Amino acid sequence: QQYSEEVDSLKIVFSLVTSIFSLGWSFSVYKVAKKRGTLDMGSNPIGRIVLFLSNLFLILARLQSFVIFSYFFGPGNFYPIIAFISGHIILISVLHGMFSEVSVLMKSNKKRLVTICLINGLSNIFLHNYIDLDDLAKDKEEET
């Protein structure tokens, strides 16, 4: 019984650590792609490591603030934090749609506008990001 509980807690810790690590790494890879290889591991490994650690610490700080915020409502009360994060996603998505150049898509392609706004709303939970899907599509076209 005790061994089973220890293994389960290790699985949870491993899952948490790998999730945070992969989130920090994916943000780092995206920022390197936006800089078109300036921070590539071959040309600037120290800059890439610093960028990854910066992203990792920003994510950890944001997660810690979410945990402290959720403790305010008492143990087991996750609904306020879920409502807060959902409201944050909606607010950032709307603000992104209003104040970025993506708003010109509103007349031509509303489905794409909503997708881009939601992606940026979700990504801004952990870090301040501007994810531009058009730049990624152009980079893939240049590679081929």
mmCIF file of C-alpha atoms in Angstrom:
data_model
loop_
_atom_site.group_PDB
_atom_site.id
_atom_site.type_symbol
_atom_site.label_atom_id
_atom_site.label_comp_id
_atom_site.label_asym_id
_atom_site.label_seq_id
_atom_site.Cartn_x
_atom_site.Cartn_y
_atom_site.Cartn_z
ATOM 1 C CA GLN A 1 0.000 0.000 0.000
ATOM 2 C CA GLN A 2 2.685 2.500 0.998
ATOM 3 C CA TYR A 3 4.882 1.562 -1.968
ATOM 4 C CA SER A 4 1.949 2.101 -4.316
ATOM 5 C CA GLU A 5 1.326 5.578 -2.890
ATOM 6 C CA GLU A 6 5.003 6.501 -3.235
ATOM 7 C CA VAL A 7 5.059 5.355 -6.863
ATOM 8 C CA ASP A 8 1.873 7.324 -7.574
ATOM 9 C CA SER A 9 3.333 10.475 -6.029
ATOM 10 C CA LEU A 10 6.534 10.012 -8.056
ATOM 11 C CA LYS A 11 4.457 9.693 -11.217
ATOM 12 C CA ILE A 12 2.696 12.962 -10.400
ATOM 13 C CA VAL A 13 5.987 14.758 -9.718
ATOM 14 C CA PHE A 14 7.527 13.365 -12.919
ATOM 15 C CA SER A 15 4.470 14.424 -14.918
ATOM 16 C CA LEU A 16 4.569 17.936 -13.443
ATOM 17 C CA VAL A 17 8.295 18.399 -14.029
ATOM 18 C CA THR A 18 8.195 17.132 -17.609
ATOM 19 C CA SER A 19 5.146 19.273 -18.405
ATOM 20 C CA ILE A 20 6.798 22.441 -17.108
ATOM 21 C CA PHE A 21 10.066 21.567 -18.849
ATOM 22 C CA SER A 22 8.355 20.908 -22.188
ATOM 23 C CA LEU A 23 6.288 24.095 -21.937
ATOM 24 C CA GLY A 24 9.429 26.163 -21.285
ATOM 25 C CA TRP A 25 11.251 24.406 -24.102
ATOM 26 C CA SER A 26 8.411 24.911 -26.583
ATOM 27 C CA PHE A 27 8.258 28.648 -25.828
ATOM 28 C CA SER A 28 12.047 28.800 -26.283
ATOM 29 C CA VAL A 29 11.876 26.973 -29.618
ATOM 30 C CA TYR A 30 9.147 29.333 -30.822
ATOM 31 C CA LYS A 31 11.147 32.422 -29.861
ATOM 32 C CA VAL A 32 14.240 31.020 -31.591
ATOM 33 C CA ALA A 33 12.162 30.390 -34.718
ATOM 34 C CA LYS A 34 10.938 33.992 -34.583
ATOM 35 C CA LYS A 35 14.565 35.177 -34.431
ATOM 36 C CA ARG A 36 15.385 32.980 -37.461
ATOM 37 C CA GLY A 37 18.142 30.950 -35.827
ATOM 38 C CA THR A 38 19.989 33.727 -34.011
ATOM 39 C CA LEU A 39 19.725 31.788 -30.757
ATOM 40 C CA ASP A 40 20.366 28.374 -32.280
ATOM 41 C CA MET A 41 22.277 25.884 -30.113
ATOM 42 C CA GLY A 42 25.050 25.740 -32.714
ATOM 43 C CA SER A 43 25.631 29.479 -32.956
ATOM 44 C CA ASN A 44 24.727 30.746 -29.491
ATOM 45 C CA PRO A 45 24.259 27.980 -26.898
ATOM 46 C CA ILE A 46 24.591 30.264 -23.873
ATOM 47 C CA GLY A 47 21.901 32.602 -25.191
ATOM 48 C CA ARG A 48 19.604 29.654 -25.849
ATOM 49 C CA ILE A 49 20.129 28.264 -22.345
ATOM 50 C CA VAL A 50 19.510 31.679 -20.792
ATOM 51 C CA LEU A 51 16.332 32.027 -22.869
ATOM 52 C CA PHE A 52 15.128 28.594 -21.742
ATOM 53 C CA LEU A 53 15.886 29.309 -18.073
ATOM 54 C CA SER A 54 14.153 32.673 -18.340
ATOM 55 C CA ASN A 55 11.042 31.030 -19.782
ATOM 56 C CA LEU A 56 11.197 28.279 -17.177
ATOM 57 C CA PHE A 57 11.416 30.716 -14.265
ATOM 58 C CA LEU A 58 8.617 32.870 -15.656
ATOM 59 C CA ILE A 59 6.392 29.796 -15.968
ATOM 60 C CA LEU A 60 7.271 28.611 -12.456
ATOM 61 C CA ALA A 61 6.505 32.037 -11.000
ATOM 62 C CA ARG A 62 3.150 32.181 -12.767
ATOM 63 C CA LEU A 63 2.258 28.660 -11.613
ATOM 64 C CA GLN A 64 3.240 29.549 -8.057
ATOM 65 C CA SER A 65 0.988 32.605 -8.148
ATOM 66 C CA PHE A 66 -1.883 30.417 -9.411
ATOM 67 C CA VAL A 67 -1.325 27.992 -6.515
ATOM 68 C CA ILE A 68 -1.261 30.791 -3.945
ATOM 69 C CA PHE A 69 -4.369 32.321 -5.492
ATOM 70 C CA SER A 70 -6.202 28.980 -5.370
ATOM 71 C CA TYR A 71 -5.226 28.431 -1.709
ATOM 72 C CA PHE A 72 -7.030 31.651 -0.870
ATOM 73 C CA PHE A 73 -10.375 29.935 -1.588
ATOM 74 C CA GLY A 74 -9.681 26.934 0.623
ATOM 75 C CA PRO A 75 -8.739 23.325 -0.036
ATOM 76 C CA GLY A 76 -10.562 21.610 -2.864
ATOM 77 C CA ASN A 77 -12.162 24.778 -4.270
ATOM 78 C CA PHE A 78 -10.831 24.834 -7.811
ATOM 79 C CA TYR A 79 -13.779 26.582 -9.435
ATOM 80 C CA PRO A 80 -12.583 30.141 -8.692
ATOM 81 C CA ILE A 81 -9.156 29.537 -10.251
ATOM 82 C CA ILE A 82 -10.728 27.843 -13.273
ATOM 83 C CA ALA A 83 -13.134 30.774 -13.653
ATOM 84 C CA PHE A 84 -10.266 33.250 -13.277
ATOM 85 C CA ILE A 85 -8.102 31.520 -15.887
ATOM 86 C CA SER A 86 -11.060 31.173 -18.276
ATOM 87 C CA GLY A 87 -11.824 34.869 -17.835
ATOM 88 C CA HIS A 88 -8.160 35.684 -18.439
ATOM 89 C CA ILE A 89 -8.164 33.685 -21.678
ATOM 90 C CA ILE A 90 -11.328 35.388 -22.903
ATOM 91 C CA LEU A 91 -10.116 38.863 -21.917
ATOM 92 C CA ILE A 92 -6.708 38.451 -23.567
ATOM 93 C CA SER A 93 -8.297 36.925 -26.681
ATOM 94 C CA VAL A 94 -10.660 39.882 -27.039
ATOM 95 C CA LEU A 95 -7.881 42.407 -26.408
ATOM 96 C CA HIS A 96 -5.674 40.648 -28.931
ATOM 97 C CA GLY A 97 -8.449 40.794 -31.503
ATOM 98 C CA MET A 98 -9.028 44.490 -30.870
ATOM 99 C CA PHE A 99 -5.483 45.830 -30.666
ATOM 100 C CA SER A 100 -3.357 43.690 -32.975
ATOM 101 C CA GLU A 101 -3.078 43.773 -36.730
ATOM 102 C CA VAL A 102 -4.983 40.488 -36.777
ATOM 103 C CA SER A 103 -8.203 42.491 -36.600
ATOM 104 C CA VAL A 104 -8.020 43.067 -40.367
ATOM 105 C CA LEU A 105 -8.880 39.362 -40.754
ATOM 106 C CA MET A 106 -12.254 39.992 -39.116
ATOM 107 C CA LYS A 107 -13.945 40.800 -42.399
ATOM 108 C CA SER A 108 -12.265 38.125 -44.475
ATOM 109 C CA ASN A 109 -11.863 35.068 -42.250
ATOM 110 C CA LYS A 110 -13.604 35.068 -38.873
ATOM 111 C CA LYS A 111 -12.734 31.446 -38.106
ATOM 112 C CA ARG A 112 -9.015 32.157 -38.485
ATOM 113 C CA LEU A 113 -9.347 35.318 -36.397
ATOM 114 C CA VAL A 114 -10.978 33.419 -33.532
ATOM 115 C CA THR A 115 -8.325 30.690 -33.753
ATOM 116 C CA ILE A 116 -5.432 33.156 -33.633
ATOM 117 C CA CYS A 117 -7.007 35.109 -30.778
ATOM 118 C CA LEU A 118 -7.654 31.961 -28.719
ATOM 119 C CA ILE A 119 -4.135 30.646 -29.302
ATOM 120 C CA ASN A 120 -2.689 33.940 -28.083
ATOM 121 C CA GLY A 121 -5.132 34.034 -25.164
ATOM 122 C CA LEU A 122 -4.052 30.555 -24.090
ATOM 123 C CA SER A 123 -0.348 31.183 -24.562
ATOM 124 C CA ASN A 124 -0.493 34.367 -22.504
ATOM 125 C CA ILE A 125 -1.483 32.422 -19.404
ATOM 126 C CA PHE A 126 2.164 31.567 -18.752
ATOM 127 C CA LEU A 127 4.186 34.134 -20.708
ATOM 128 C CA HIS A 128 3.579 37.316 -22.622
ATOM 129 C CA ASN A 129 3.563 36.075 -26.202
ATOM 130 C CA TYR A 130 2.467 37.121 -29.622
ATOM 131 C CA ILE A 131 2.077 33.992 -31.697
ATOM 132 C CA ASP A 132 1.730 34.824 -35.355
ATOM 133 C CA LEU A 133 0.632 31.822 -37.386
ATOM 134 C CA ASP A 134 1.340 33.612 -40.650
ATOM 135 C CA ASP A 135 5.060 33.900 -39.801
ATOM 136 C CA LEU A 136 5.231 30.177 -39.079
ATOM 137 C CA ALA A 137 3.569 29.373 -42.393
ATOM 138 C CA LYS A 138 6.028 31.654 -44.239
ATOM 139 C CA ASP A 139 8.999 29.984 -42.507
ATOM 140 C CA LYS A 140 7.780 26.543 -43.599
ATOM 141 C CA GLU A 141 7.348 27.757 -47.183
ATOM 142 C CA GLU A 142 10.903 29.158 -47.211
ATOM 143 C CA GLU A 143 12.330 25.821 -46.016
ATOM 144 C CA THR A 144 10.781 23.890 -48.913
#
